[in-house]
Amino acid sequence: VVDAPRKHLLVVDDEPVILQILRAVLQEEPLRLTLTDSGAEALRVIEQGGVDLLLTDKNLPDVGGLQLLRAAKARDPLTEVILLTGYGSLDTALSAIEHDVFDYVLKPLNNVFDLRKKVRQALAKQEVALENRRLIAELQVRNAELADALAQARALQDELVQSEKLAGIGTLAAGVAHEISSPLFGILGLAEAIADESDLSLAQGYAREIVEYCGGIRDIVSDLSGYTRAPAADFESAVDVSRAVHDALRLIERSVPVEGVRFEVEAPPGLDVHARATELQQVFVNLLRNAVEAVRGRHAAGGGRVVLRASRLETHVIVTVADDGPGIPEGRRRLIFDPFFTTKPAGQGTGLGLNIVYRLVTKYHGSVTVGGIEGSGAVFEVRLPAAGPSRPIVA
Ligand SMILES: Nc1ncnc2c1ncn2[C@@H]1O[C@H](COP(=O)(O)OP(=O)(O)OP(=O)(O)O)[C@@H](O)[C@H]1O
Ligand SMILES: [Mg+2]
């Protein structure tokens, strides 16, 4: 155990008798005791090392007691001072308060025990003040550390928000590119057909289709925020599912190689949902395209079937898209709706199709699930709330 450093008590009085008494009274105390009869010497001690407690005569011939007091407090405001004075007057008491003196002691020294007690009390008070100062300093350090940590956390958070935004924008841009590629290929095919077509009315029909696909592209591009926006709470017009399905099928046939793929479509008219026509079509284009890509090359083995069925089940319109491709392994089914998850070779798939399906369907308060049997095909099921006559979508 290391002893705490002893407190330094400086005693100043020009009367040798008093100084002697004070030495006798205080020398048994666990203190570092300095006694002097000279104010100038006392000032030197204060300025050189500082003291914890100054016990001084108020009236010294050279440097006055109050001047010593000021010097001691200037060096360390926590220094305590006890004044020795010859006159117990109101003046003395007042100047003690004014100068922030711990106490004063009257001469002659009649009660040395009282004096010792005052010294001990003054030092105890000073110790408490010192302890407070240490605690405050420690608090300031902790505070600064906390402020630092907070600033770092904030900066990190800003960075994360920023990079998340960037990632979101990247996904959005990739999604738009993904979604316009089908109509673009459709337009390309139609334009080539027009170039070779001598029958004007047929060429006009192709041109009208091109206009239609351009409208779709315009919708997709103009609503860049559409993929990330919160569910549409506004009224969407009622769209006939069978119309969207047949438009999607036509677009697939125009934009994706479908030789050897047999389509079976059962989508009676009159099944309406609240959605944007372009977005509903996008859902089926993505599902049909995946199905076609899954069964491609299977017709040699007697396969290559894509079956789409739409029906109403109570409050919902259900659309299933089934194929007889390889199906999806159980463990992979929860991954396929993630953005950029693909099992296709680089350059053939971006892994965005099903993510776009998922986002569009959930935006309209619907759901999409996957089933089927691994090895004999996949079945995707889309459920959307059926539209009654001009019924709003209630969020
Ligand atoms: N009908 C299906 N049969 C088998 N696997 C499928 C089928 N549909 C989707 N998958 C699996 O889900 C993955 C993700 O599909 P998704 O449509 O999101 O992306 P992608 O088709 O790989 O690429 P992209 O659609 O961007 O061109 C596919 O890579 C594939 O592994
Ligand atoms: Mg796909």
Coordinates of C-alpha atoms in Angstrom, one line a residue, residues 79-243:
T79 CA -6.0 25.8 -1.4
E80 CA -7.6 26.4 2.0
V81 CA -6.6 29.3 4.2
I82 CA -7.0 29.9 8.0
L83 CA -6.2 33.4 9.2
L84 CA -4.7 34.2 12.6
T85 CA -5.8 37.6 13.8
G86 CA -5.5 39.6 16.9
Y87 CA -9.0 41.1 16.8
G88 CA -12.2 39.2 16.7
S89 CA -14.4 41.7 15.0
L90 CA -17.2 41.8 12.5
D91 CA -14.7 43.1 10.1
T92 CA -12.5 40.1 10.5
A93 CA -15.5 37.8 9.9
L94 CA -16.6 39.7 6.9
S95 CA -13.2 39.8 5.2
A96 CA -12.9 36.1 5.9
I97 CA -16.1 35.5 3.9
E98 CA -15.0 37.9 1.2
H99 CA -11.7 36.2 0.7
D100 CA -13.0 32.8 0.8
V101 CA -11.2 31.9 4.0
F102 CA -12.0 28.6 5.6
D103 CA -11.9 30.0 9.1
Y104 CA -10.0 32.4 11.4
V105 CA -8.4 31.9 14.7
L106 CA -8.0 34.5 17.4
K107 CA -4.8 35.3 19.2
P108 CA -3.7 34.7 21.8
L109 CA -4.1 30.9 21.1
N110 CA -6.2 29.9 24.1
N111 CA -7.6 26.7 22.6
V112 CA -5.0 24.7 20.7
F113 CA -7.3 21.7 20.3
D114 CA -9.8 23.9 18.6
L115 CA -7.0 25.0 16.3
R116 CA -6.0 21.5 15.5
K117 CA -9.6 20.6 14.7
K118 CA -9.9 23.5 12.3
V119 CA -6.8 22.4 10.5
R120 CA -8.1 18.9 10.1
Q121 CA -11.4 20.1 8.9
A122 CA -9.8 22.5 6.4
L123 CA -7.7 19.7 5.0
A124 CA -10.7 17.3 4.8
K125 CA -12.6 19.9 2.8
Q126 CA -9.7 20.4 0.5
E127 CA -9.4 16.7 0.0
V128 CA -13.1 16.4 -1.0
A129 CA -12.6 19.3 -3.4
L130 CA -9.6 17.7 -4.9
E131 CA -11.5 14.4 -5.3
N132 CA -14.3 16.3 -7.0
R133 CA -11.8 17.9 -9.3
R134 CA -10.4 14.4 -10.2
L135 CA -13.8 13.1 -10.8
I136 CA -14.8 16.0 -13.0
A137 CA -11.6 15.6 -15.0
E138 CA -12.3 11.9 -15.4
L139 CA -15.9 12.7 -16.5
Q140 CA -14.6 15.2 -19.0
V141 CA -12.3 12.5 -20.5
R142 CA -15.1 10.0 -20.6
N143 CA -17.4 12.6 -22.1
A144 CA -14.9 13.4 -24.8
E145 CA -14.5 9.6 -25.5
L146 CA -18.2 9.2 -25.8
A147 CA -18.5 12.2 -28.0
D148 CA -15.8 10.7 -30.2
A149 CA -17.5 7.4 -30.3
L150 CA -20.8 9.0 -31.2
A151 CA -19.2 11.0 -33.9
Q152 CA -17.6 7.9 -35.3
A153 CA -20.9 6.0 -35.2
R154 CA -22.7 8.9 -36.9
A155 CA -20.1 9.0 -39.7
L156 CA -20.3 5.2 -40.1
Q157 CA -24.1 5.4 -40.3
D158 CA -23.9 8.2 -42.9
E159 CA -21.6 6.1 -44.9
L160 CA -23.9 3.0 -44.6
V161 CA -26.9 5.0 -45.6
Q162 CA -25.0 6.4 -48.5
S163 CA -23.7 3.1 -49.7
E164 CA -27.1 1.5 -49.2
K165 CA -28.6 4.3 -51.3
L166 CA -26.0 3.7 -54.0
A167 CA -26.7 0.0 -54.0
G168 CA -30.4 0.7 -54.2
I169 CA -29.9 3.0 -57.2
G170 CA -27.7 0.3 -58.8
T171 CA -30.4 -2.3 -58.4
L172 CA -33.0 0.1 -59.7
A173 CA -30.9 0.9 -62.8
A174 CA -30.2 -2.7 -63.4
G175 CA -33.9 -3.5 -62.9
V176 CA -34.9 -0.9 -65.5
A177 CA -32.4 -2.3 -68.0
H178 CA -33.7 -5.8 -67.3
E179 CA -37.3 -4.8 -67.8
I180 CA -36.9 -2.9 -71.0
S181 CA -34.8 -5.6 -72.7
S182 CA -37.8 -7.7 -73.5
P183 CA -39.9 -5.0 -75.2
L184 CA -36.7 -3.8 -76.9
F185 CA -36.1 -7.2 -78.5
G186 CA -39.7 -7.2 -79.4
I187 CA -39.4 -3.9 -81.2
L188 CA -36.3 -5.1 -82.9
G189 CA -38.1 -8.1 -84.2
L190 CA -41.1 -6.1 -85.4
A191 CA -38.9 -3.5 -87.1
E192 CA -37.1 -6.3 -89.0
A193 CA -40.4 -7.8 -90.0
I194 CA -41.7 -4.4 -91.2
A195 CA -38.6 -4.0 -93.3
D196 CA -39.3 -7.2 -95.1
E197 CA -43.1 -6.8 -95.3
S198 CA -44.7 -5.7 -98.5
D199 CA -48.3 -6.0 -97.2
L200 CA -49.1 -2.6 -95.9
S201 CA -51.8 -3.6 -93.5
L202 CA -49.6 -6.2 -91.8
A203 CA -46.8 -3.7 -91.6
Q204 CA -49.2 -1.2 -90.0
G205 CA -50.2 -3.9 -87.4
Y206 CA -46.5 -4.4 -86.5
A207 CA -46.0 -0.6 -86.2
R208 CA -48.9 -0.4 -83.8
E209 CA -47.3 -3.1 -81.7
I210 CA -44.1 -1.2 -81.7
V211 CA -46.0 1.9 -80.5
E212 CA -47.5 -0.2 -77.7
Y213 CA -44.1 -1.6 -76.6
C214 CA -42.6 1.9 -76.7
G215 CA -45.5 2.9 -74.3
G216 CA -44.5 0.1 -72.0
I217 CA -40.8 1.2 -72.0
R218 CA -41.9 4.7 -71.3
D219 CA -43.9 3.6 -68.3
I220 CA -41.0 1.6 -66.9
V221 CA -38.5 4.4 -67.4
S222 CA -40.7 7.2 -66.3
D223 CA -41.4 5.5 -63.0
L224 CA -37.8 4.8 -61.8
S225 CA -38.9 5.0 -58.3
G226 CA -41.7 2.5 -58.9
Y227 CA -39.7 -0.5 -57.7
T228 CA -38.7 1.0 -54.4
R229 CA -41.8 3.0 -53.5
A230 CA -44.1 2.1 -50.7
P231 CA -47.3 0.2 -51.7
A232 CA -49.5 2.3 -53.9
A233 CA -52.3 3.6 -51.7
D234 CA -53.9 5.4 -54.6
F235 CA -56.5 4.0 -57.0
E236 CA -55.0 1.9 -59.7
S237 CA -57.3 1.2 -62.6
A238 CA -58.7 -2.4 -62.8
V239 CA -56.7 -4.5 -65.2
D240 CA -57.9 -7.6 -66.9
V241 CA -55.5 -10.4 -65.9
S242 CA -56.1 -12.4 -69.1
R243 CA -55.2 -9.3 -71.2

